[in-house]
Coordinates of C-alpha atoms in Angstrom, one line a residue:
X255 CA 109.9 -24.3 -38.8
X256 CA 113.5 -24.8 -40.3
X257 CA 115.3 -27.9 -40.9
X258 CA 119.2 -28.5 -40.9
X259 CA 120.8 -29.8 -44.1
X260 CA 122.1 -32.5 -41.4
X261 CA 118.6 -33.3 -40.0
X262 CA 117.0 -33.2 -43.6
X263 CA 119.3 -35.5 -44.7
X264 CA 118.4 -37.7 -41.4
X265 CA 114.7 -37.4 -42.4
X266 CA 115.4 -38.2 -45.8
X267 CA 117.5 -41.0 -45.3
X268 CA 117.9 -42.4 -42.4
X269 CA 117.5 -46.4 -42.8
X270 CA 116.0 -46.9 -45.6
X271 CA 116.9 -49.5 -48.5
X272 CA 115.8 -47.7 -52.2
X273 CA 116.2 -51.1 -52.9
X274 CA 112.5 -52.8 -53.2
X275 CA 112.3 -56.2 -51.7
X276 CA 112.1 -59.2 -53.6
X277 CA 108.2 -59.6 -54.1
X278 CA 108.9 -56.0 -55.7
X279 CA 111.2 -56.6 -57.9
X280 CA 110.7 -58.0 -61.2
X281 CA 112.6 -60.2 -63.6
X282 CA 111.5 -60.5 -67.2
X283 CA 112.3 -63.3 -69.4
X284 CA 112.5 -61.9 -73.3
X285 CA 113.7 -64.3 -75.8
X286 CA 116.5 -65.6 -73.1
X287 CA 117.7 -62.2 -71.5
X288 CA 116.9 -61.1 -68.6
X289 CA 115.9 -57.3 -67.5
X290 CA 115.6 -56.4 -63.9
X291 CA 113.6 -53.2 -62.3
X292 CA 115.3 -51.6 -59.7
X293 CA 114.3 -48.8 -57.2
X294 CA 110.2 -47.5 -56.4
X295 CA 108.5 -46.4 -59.5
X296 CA 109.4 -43.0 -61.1
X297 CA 112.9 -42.8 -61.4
X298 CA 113.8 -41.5 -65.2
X299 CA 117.5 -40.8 -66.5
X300 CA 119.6 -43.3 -63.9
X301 CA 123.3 -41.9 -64.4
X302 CA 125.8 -44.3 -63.0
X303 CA 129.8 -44.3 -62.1
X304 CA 131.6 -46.6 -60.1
X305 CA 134.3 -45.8 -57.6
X306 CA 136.7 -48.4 -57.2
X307 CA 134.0 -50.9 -55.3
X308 CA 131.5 -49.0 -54.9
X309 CA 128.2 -47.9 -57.3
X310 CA 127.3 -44.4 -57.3
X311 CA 123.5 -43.3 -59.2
X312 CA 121.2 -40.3 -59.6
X313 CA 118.2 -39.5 -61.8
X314 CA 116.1 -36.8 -63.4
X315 CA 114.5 -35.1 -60.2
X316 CA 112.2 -32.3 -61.9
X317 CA 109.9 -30.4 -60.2
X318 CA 110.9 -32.6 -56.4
X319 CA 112.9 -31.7 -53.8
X320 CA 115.2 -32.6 -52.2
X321 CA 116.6 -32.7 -55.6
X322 CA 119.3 -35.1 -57.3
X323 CA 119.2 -37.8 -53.9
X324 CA 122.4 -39.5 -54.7
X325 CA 122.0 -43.6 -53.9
X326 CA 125.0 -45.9 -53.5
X327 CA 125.5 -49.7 -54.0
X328 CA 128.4 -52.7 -53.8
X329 CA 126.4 -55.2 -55.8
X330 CA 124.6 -52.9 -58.8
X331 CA 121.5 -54.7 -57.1
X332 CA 121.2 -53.4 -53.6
X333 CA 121.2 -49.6 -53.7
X334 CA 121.0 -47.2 -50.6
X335 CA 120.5 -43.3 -50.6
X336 CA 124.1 -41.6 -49.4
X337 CA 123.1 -37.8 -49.8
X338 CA 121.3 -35.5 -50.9
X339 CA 123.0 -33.0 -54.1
X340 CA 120.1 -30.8 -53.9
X341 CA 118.5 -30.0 -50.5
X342 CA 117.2 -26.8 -51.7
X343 CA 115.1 -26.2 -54.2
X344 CA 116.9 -25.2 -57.6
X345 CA 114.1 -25.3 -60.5
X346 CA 112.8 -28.0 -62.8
X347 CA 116.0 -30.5 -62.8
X348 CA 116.6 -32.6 -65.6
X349 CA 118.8 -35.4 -67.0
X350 CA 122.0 -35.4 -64.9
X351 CA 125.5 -36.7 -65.1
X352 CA 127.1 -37.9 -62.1
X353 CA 130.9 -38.6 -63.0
X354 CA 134.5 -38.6 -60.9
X355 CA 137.7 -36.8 -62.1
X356 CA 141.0 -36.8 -59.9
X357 CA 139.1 -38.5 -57.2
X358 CA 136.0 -35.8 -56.9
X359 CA 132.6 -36.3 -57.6
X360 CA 130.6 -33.8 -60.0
X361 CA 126.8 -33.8 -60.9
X362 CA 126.1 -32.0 -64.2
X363 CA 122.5 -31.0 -64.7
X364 CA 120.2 -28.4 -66.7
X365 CA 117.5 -27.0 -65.1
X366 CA 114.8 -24.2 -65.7
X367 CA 113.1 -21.6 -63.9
X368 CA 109.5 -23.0 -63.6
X369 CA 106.9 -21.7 -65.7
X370 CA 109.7 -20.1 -68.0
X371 CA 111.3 -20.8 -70.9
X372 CA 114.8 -19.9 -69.6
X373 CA 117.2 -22.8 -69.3
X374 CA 120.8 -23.0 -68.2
X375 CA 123.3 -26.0 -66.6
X376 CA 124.6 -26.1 -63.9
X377 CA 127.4 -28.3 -61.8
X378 CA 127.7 -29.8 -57.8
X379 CA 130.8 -31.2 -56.7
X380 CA 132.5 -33.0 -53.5
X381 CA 134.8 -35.4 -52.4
X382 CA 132.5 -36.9 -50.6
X383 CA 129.5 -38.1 -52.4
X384 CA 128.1 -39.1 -48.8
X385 CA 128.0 -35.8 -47.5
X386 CA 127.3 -32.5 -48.0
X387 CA 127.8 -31.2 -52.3
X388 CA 129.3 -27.6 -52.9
X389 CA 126.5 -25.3 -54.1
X390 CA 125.6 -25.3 -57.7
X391 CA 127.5 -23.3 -60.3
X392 CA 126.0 -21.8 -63.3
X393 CA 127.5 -23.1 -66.5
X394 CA 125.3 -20.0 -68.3
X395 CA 125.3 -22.8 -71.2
X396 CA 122.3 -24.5 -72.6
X397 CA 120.7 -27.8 -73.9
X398 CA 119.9 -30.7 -71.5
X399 CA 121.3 -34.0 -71.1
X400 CA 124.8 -33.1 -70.0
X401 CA 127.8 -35.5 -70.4
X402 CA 131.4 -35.2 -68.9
X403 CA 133.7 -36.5 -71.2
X404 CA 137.6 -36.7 -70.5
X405 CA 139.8 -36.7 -73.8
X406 CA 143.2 -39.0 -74.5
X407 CA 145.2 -35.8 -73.2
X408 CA 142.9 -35.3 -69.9
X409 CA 140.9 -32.3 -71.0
X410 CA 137.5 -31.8 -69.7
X411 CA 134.4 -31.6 -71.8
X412 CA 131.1 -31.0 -71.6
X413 CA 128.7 -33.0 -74.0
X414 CA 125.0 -31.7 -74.6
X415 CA 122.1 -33.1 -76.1
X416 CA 122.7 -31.7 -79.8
X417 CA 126.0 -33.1 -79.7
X418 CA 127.6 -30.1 -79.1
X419 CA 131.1 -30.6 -77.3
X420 CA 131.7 -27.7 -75.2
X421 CA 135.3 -27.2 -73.6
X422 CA 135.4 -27.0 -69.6
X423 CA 138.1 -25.8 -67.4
X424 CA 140.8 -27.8 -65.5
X425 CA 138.5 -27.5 -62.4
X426 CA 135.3 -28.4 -64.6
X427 CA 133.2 -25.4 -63.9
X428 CA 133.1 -23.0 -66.6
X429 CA 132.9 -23.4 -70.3
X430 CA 136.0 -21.8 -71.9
X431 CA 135.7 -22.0 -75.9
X432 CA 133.2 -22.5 -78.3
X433 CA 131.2 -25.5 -79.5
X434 CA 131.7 -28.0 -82.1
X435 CA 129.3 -30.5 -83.4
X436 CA 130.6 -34.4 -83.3
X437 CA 127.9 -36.2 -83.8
X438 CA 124.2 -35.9 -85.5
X439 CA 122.8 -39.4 -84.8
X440 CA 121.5 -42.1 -86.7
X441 CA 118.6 -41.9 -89.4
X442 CA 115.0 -43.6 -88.2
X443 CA 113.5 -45.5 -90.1
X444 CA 110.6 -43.3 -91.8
X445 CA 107.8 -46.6 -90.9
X446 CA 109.0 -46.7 -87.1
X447 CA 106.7 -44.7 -85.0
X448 CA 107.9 -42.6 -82.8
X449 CA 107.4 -39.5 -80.9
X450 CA 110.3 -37.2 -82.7
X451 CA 113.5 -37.9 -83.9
X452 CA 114.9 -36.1 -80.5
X453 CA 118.8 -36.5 -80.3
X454 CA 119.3 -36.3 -76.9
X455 CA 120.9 -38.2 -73.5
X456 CA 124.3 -38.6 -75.5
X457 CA 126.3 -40.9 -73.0
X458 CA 130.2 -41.9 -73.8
X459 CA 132.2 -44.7 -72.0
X460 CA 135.4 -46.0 -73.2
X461 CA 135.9 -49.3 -73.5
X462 CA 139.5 -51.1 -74.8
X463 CA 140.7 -48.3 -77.8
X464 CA 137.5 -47.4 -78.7
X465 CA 135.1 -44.4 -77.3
X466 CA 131.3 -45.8 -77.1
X467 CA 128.7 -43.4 -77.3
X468 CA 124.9 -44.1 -76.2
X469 CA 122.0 -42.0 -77.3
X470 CA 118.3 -41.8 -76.7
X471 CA 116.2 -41.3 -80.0
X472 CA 112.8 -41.6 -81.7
X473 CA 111.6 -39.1 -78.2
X474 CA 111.6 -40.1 -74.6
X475 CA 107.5 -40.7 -74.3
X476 CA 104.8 -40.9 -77.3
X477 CA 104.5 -44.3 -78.6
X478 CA 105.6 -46.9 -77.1
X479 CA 107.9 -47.9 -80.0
X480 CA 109.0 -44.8 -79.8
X481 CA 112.8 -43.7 -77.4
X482 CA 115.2 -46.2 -78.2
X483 CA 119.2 -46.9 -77.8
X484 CA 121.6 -46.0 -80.3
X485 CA 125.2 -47.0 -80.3
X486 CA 128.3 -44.9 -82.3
X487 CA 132.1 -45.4 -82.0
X488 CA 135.4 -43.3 -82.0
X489 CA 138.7 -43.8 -81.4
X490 CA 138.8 -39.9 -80.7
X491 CA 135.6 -38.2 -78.7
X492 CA 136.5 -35.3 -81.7
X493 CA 135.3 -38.2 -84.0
X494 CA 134.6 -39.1 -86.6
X495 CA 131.8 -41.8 -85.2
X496 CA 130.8 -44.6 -86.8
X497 CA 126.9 -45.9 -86.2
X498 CA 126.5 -49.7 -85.5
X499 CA 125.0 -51.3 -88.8
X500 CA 122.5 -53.1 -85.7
X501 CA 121.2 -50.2 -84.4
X502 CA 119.6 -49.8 -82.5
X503 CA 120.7 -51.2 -79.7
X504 CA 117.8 -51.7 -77.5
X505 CA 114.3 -50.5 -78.5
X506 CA 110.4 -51.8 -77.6
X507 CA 109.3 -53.4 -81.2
X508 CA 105.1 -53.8 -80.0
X509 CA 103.2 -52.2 -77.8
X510 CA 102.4 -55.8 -75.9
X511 CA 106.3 -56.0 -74.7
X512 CA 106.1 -55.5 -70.9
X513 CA 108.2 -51.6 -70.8
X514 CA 107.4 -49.1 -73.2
X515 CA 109.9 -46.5 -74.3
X516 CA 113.2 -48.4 -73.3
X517 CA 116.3 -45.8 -73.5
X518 CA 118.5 -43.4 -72.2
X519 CA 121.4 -45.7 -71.3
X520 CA 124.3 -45.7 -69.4
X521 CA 126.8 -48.1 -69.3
X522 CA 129.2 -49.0 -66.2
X523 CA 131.9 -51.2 -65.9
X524 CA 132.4 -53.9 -62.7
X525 CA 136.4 -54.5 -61.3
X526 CA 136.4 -57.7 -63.3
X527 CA 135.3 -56.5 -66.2
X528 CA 131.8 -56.9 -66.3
X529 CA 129.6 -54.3 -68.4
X530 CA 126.0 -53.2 -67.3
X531 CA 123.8 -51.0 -69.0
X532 CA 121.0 -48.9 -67.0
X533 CA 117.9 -47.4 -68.9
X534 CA 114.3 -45.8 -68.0
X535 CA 111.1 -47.7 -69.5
X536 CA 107.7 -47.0 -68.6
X537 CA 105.6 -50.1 -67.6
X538 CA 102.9 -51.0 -70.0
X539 CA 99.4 -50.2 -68.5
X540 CA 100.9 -48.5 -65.4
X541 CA 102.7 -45.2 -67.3
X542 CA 101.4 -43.4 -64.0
X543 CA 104.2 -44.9 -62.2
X544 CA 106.9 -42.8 -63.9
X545 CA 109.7 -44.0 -66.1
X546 CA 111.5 -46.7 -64.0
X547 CA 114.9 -47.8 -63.9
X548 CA 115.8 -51.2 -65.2
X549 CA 119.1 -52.7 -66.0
X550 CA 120.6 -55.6 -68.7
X551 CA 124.1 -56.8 -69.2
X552 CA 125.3 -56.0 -72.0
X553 CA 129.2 -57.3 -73.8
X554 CA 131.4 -56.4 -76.3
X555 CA 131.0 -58.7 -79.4
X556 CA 133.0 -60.1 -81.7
X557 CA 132.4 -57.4 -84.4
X558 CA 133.4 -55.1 -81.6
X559 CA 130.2 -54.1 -80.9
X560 CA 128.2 -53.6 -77.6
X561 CA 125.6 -55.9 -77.9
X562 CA 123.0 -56.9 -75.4
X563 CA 124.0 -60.2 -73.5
X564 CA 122.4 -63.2 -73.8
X565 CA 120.7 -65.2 -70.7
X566 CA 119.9 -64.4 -66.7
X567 CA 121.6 -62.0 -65.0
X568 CA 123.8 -63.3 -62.5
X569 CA 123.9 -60.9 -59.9
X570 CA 123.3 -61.1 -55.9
X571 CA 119.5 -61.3 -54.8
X572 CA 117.9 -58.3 -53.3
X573 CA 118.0 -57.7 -49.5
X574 CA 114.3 -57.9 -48.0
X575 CA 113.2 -54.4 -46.9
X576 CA 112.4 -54.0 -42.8
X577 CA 109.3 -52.8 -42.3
X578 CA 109.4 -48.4 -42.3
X579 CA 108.6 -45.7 -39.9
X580 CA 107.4 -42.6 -41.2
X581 CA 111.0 -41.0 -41.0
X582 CA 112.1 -44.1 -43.4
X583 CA 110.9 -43.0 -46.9
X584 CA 112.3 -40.0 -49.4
X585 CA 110.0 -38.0 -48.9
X586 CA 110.0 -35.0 -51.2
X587 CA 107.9 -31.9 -51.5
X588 CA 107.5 -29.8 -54.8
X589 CA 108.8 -26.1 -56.1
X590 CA 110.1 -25.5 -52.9
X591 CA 112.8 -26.7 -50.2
X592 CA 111.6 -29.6 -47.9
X593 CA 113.2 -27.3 -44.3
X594 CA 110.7 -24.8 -45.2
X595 CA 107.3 -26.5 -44.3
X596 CA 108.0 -29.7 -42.9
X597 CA 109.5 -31.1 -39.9
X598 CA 109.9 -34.9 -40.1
X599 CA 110.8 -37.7 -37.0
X600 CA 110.9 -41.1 -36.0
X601 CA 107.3 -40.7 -34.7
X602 CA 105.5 -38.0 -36.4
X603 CA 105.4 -35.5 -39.4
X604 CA 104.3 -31.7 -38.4
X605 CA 103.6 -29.4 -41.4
X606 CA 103.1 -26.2 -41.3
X607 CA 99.9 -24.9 -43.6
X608 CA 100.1 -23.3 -47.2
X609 CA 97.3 -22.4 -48.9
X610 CA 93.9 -23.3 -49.1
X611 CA 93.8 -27.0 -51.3
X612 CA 96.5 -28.8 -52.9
X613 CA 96.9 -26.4 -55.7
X614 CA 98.5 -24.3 -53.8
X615 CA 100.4 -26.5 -50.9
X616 CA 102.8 -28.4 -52.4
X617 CA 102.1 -31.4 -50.6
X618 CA 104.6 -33.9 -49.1
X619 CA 105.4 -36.6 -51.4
X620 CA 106.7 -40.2 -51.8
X621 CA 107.2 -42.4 -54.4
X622 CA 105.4 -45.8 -55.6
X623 CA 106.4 -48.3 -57.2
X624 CA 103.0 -50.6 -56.9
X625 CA 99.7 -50.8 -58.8
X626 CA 97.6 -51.2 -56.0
X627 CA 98.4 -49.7 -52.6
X628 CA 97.2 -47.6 -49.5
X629 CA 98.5 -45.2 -47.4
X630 CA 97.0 -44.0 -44.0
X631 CA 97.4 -41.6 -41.1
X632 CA 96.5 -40.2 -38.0
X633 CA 95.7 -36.2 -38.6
X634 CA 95.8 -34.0 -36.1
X635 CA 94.7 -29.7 -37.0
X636 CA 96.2 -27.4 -33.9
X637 CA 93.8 -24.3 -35.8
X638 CA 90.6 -23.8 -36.2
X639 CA 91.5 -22.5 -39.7
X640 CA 93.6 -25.4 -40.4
X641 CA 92.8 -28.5 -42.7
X642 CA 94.7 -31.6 -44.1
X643 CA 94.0 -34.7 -45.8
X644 CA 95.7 -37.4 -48.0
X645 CA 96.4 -37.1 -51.7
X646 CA 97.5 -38.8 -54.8
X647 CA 99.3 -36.3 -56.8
X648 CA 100.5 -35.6 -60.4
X649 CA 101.1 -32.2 -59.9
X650 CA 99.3 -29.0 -58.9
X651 CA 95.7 -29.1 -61.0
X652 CA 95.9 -32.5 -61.2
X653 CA 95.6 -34.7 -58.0
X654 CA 92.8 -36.5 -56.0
X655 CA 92.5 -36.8 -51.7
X656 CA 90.2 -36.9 -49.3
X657 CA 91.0 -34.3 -45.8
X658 CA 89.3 -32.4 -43.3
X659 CA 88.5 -29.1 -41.6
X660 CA 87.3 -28.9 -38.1
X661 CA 83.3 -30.1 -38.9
X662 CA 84.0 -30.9 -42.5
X663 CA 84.9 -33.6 -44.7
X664 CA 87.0 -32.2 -47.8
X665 CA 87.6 -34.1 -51.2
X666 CA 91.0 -33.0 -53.2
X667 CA 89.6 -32.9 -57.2
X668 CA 91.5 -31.4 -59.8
X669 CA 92.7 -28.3 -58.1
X670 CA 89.7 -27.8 -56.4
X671 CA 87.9 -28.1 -53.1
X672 CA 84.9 -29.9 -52.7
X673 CA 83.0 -30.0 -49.4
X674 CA 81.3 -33.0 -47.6
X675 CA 78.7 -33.1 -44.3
X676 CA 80.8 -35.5 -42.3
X677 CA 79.4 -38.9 -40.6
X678 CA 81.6 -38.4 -37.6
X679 CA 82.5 -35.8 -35.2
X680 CA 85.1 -33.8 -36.4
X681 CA 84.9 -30.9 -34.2
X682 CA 87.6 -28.6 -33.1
X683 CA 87.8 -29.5 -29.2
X684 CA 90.3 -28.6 -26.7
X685 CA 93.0 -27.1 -29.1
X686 CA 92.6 -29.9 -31.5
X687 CA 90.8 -31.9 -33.9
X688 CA 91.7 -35.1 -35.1
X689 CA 90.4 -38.1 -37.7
X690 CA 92.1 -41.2 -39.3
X691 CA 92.2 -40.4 -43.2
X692 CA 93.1 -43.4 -45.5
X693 CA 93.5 -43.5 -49.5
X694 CA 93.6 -46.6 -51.6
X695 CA 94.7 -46.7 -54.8
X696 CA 93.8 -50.1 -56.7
X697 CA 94.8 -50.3 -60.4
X698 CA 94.3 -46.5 -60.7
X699 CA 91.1 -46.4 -59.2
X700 CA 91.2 -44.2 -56.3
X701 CA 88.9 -44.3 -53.0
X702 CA 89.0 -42.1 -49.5
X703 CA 88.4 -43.4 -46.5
X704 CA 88.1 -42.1 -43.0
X705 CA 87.9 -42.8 -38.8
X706 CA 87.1 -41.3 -35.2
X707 CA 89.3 -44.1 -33.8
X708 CA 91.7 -45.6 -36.5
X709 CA 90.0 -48.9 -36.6
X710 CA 86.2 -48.7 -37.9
X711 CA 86.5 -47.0 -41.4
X712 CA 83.7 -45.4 -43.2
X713 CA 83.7 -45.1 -47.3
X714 CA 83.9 -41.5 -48.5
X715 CA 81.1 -41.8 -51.3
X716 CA 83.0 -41.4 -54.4
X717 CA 86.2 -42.3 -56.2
X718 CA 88.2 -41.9 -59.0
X719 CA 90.1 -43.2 -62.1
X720 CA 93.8 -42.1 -62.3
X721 CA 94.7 -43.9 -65.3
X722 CA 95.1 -41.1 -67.3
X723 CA 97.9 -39.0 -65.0
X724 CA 100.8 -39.5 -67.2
X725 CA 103.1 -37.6 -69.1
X726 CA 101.6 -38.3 -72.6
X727 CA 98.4 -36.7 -71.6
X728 CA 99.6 -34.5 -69.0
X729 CA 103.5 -33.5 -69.7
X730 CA 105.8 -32.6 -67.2
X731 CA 107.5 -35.6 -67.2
X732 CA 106.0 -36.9 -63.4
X733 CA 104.5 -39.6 -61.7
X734 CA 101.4 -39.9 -59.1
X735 CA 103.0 -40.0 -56.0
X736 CA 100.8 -40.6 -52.4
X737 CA 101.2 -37.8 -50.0
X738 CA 100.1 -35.5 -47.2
X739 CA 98.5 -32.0 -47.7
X740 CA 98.4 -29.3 -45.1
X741 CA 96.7 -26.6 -45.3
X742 CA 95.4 -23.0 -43.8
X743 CA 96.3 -21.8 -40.5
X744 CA 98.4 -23.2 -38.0
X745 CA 99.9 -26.5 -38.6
X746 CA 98.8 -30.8 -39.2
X747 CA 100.5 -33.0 -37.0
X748 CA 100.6 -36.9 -38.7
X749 CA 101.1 -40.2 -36.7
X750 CA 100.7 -43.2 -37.5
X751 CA 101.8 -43.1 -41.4
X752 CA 101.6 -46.3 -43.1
X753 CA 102.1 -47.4 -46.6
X754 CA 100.7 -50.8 -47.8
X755 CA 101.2 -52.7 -50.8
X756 CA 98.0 -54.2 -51.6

């Protein structure tokens, strides 16, 4: 079962809105600013760059692919996938930098082999960010966090995470000298708590004659009081940079604020001048969701500092979302390319099986954005040896569903299998077997569900608290994501798909 770039991008994008509608989106009021979530959930690292009108964004993508999906927007509000950077599966990818030079479009990222310690970055380019990117070139440098960075006389740099300015080549893919240290961040208070002091997610943007740099500090999880946004200035990216006597710039003071961990930022500019600053924050109570993307105005000040700007946003109101068929979401698989198992349509999903539980099948994955919700399907096995089922997913040994074999109910449990005498004929009959599978997360707690006919559901007779499926317990820097597992022989054939916010 192979998928074209083309028709994987189709399946991955076609008409769908990353923008959440307006019941979805969320607006808090904080001593008279205003920050806004954008996007579905787990979306860490947002690096932005505008185009003459036009928005262009991508985030962290890790262990997912389709890797580095590459969304677009006119307003900073309304945002739409455009392509996908990474169709194929190129290791654990973290913090990227998308930035334009001479009219092309480069994505700088580091990634790692998984389950290894070796660690490299990498570069994508096009001249169409839309389309189809180039494939990705080894930098054979590493560190994370990359920044492009363009000095006074138009030479390229590359900017990593220890603030360590690497030179690049005219066409920006290969480092051609050594190092040298600019900057070694600003001094944390010793009573703050925070996770480590963690210099990392250096971003630069000039502004007037000054260079502004952004950094994430004080670790990007831990305590909640922990990643924060420090501000330095240069009239030369060579230095020497000044810290801001305010610093930090933007950092959660008590655990009872709404977002926990506010940093990474990135700042873009609008065609009249406008300056926005976009940053991850985990939700408080809901750190299963994933770092989220949120965004604040931010000015320049009369000490000539950025400074967070006071009072509501005044920016367009979201579009309302259209109700999505199962080809409509970004779905993403793990550790491996999407073409490989999955063939997704308007109508249906068909996966082809791997392995015998979700351990081992890298299921097929969306994001969520909600803290209650349900997803459910029709499930059709074409094997005797076949089985599939629904799952909410953290990552390989750490996941709860609820699926079938042909006479058998399963439940999905930490890596393992445990089976079920089912209430309802499940039978492998003329080629097929098929059964209604539905999971409902509310709050965290998780419950399996199941039906002959779609519309009389029975209870499976246990569920499940997810509460703990975050990074500070779990690392890896995920989310739990809803999804389908196939597994065995032959191949799972789902109709029917629906996500529900609850």
């Amino acid at each position: 079962m192979k998928t074209s770039v083309k028709t994987l991008l189709i399946a991955c994008l076609a008409g769908v809105s990353a923008c959440t509608s307006i019941d979805k989106k969320e607006t808090i009021e904080k001593e008279g600013t205003t920050t806004i979530r954008l996007f579905e959930g787990d979306n860490p690292d947002p690096s932005i760059v505008r185009y003459k009108d036009t928005y262009y964004m991508v985030h962290s993508s890790f262990i997912y692919t389709p890797g580095l999906v590459v969304y677009k927007s006119n307003d900073l509000i309304n945002w739409a996938p455009c392509s996908v950077a990474l169709p194929e599966y190129a290791g654990d990818v973290w913090a990227p930098d998308i930035c334009v030079y001479n009219d092309r479009f480069y994505i700088y990222f580091p990634t790692r082999e998984t389950n290894s310690t070796g660690k490299t970055n990498m570069v994508i380019w096009t001249d169409n960010p839309e389309g189809e990117w180039s494939k990705p070139v080894d930098l054979k440098v590493g560190g994370i966090d990359p920044e492009h960075v363009t000095g006074p006389d138009g030479k390229r740099y590359l900017l990593l995470s220890a603030g360590d300015l690497h030179p690049l080549s005219d066409d920006g893919c290969q480092i051609i000298g050594e190092p040298e240290i600019i900057y070694k961040g600003w001094e944390i208070p010793e009573e703050w708590d925070i996770e480590s002091f963690s210099l990392e997610g250096l971003n630069i943007k000039k502004i007037g004659e000054y260079y502004y740099m952004l950094v994430a500090e004080g670790g990007t999880a831990g305590p909640p009081t922990g990643h924060m946004i420090i501000q330095a200035r240069a009239k030369d990216i060579y230095g020497p940079w000044e810290n801001a006597s305010a610093n930090p710039l933007l950092r959660t003071e008590s655990p009872q604020e709404t977002w926990w961990s506010q940093g990474h930022g990135s700042i873009v500019d609008t065609p009249d001048g406008r300056l926005f600053m976009f940053f991850h924050a985990y939700e408080k109570g809901y750190l299963t969701l994933g770092r989220q993307t949120l965004v604040r105005e931010v000015e320049i000040g009369e000490d000539g500092w950025i400074q967070l700007k006071e009072g509501n946003i005044s920016l367009p109101q979201p579009a309302l979302v259209a109700e999505r068929n199962i080809q409509d979401y970004i779905w993403q698989t793990t550790q491996e390319s999407l073409a490989e198992r999955f063939d997704i349509t308007s109508e249906s999903i068909t996966i082809k099986g791997k392995g015998k539980s979700p351990q081992e099948g890298s299921p097929l994955l969306l994001r969520a954005g909600d803290h209650s919700y349900e997803i459910e399907a029709c499930i059709e096995l074409d094997n005797e040896n076949a089985s599939a089922g629904l799952v909410t997913y953290y990552d390989k040994d750490m996941h709860f569903g609820l699926g079938f074999k042909p006479g058998q109910l399963l439940r999905y449990r930490r890596g393992a299998v445990h089976r079920h005498a089912p209430k309802c004929d499940i039978a492998f009959k003329d080629g097929k077997c098929k059964l209604w599978v539905k999971i409902r997360n509310t709050e965290h707690i998780i419950s399996g569900w199941y039906s002959q006919d779609g519309q009389t559901w029975h209870k499976y007779p246990w569920a499940f608290d997810m509460q703990g499926y975050h990074h500070n317990t779990l690392g890896g820097f995920l989310s739990v994501r809803p999804g389908i597992y196939a597994g065995g022989e032959g191949k799972a054939k789902v109709t029917n798909f629906v996500y529900r916010k609850l």
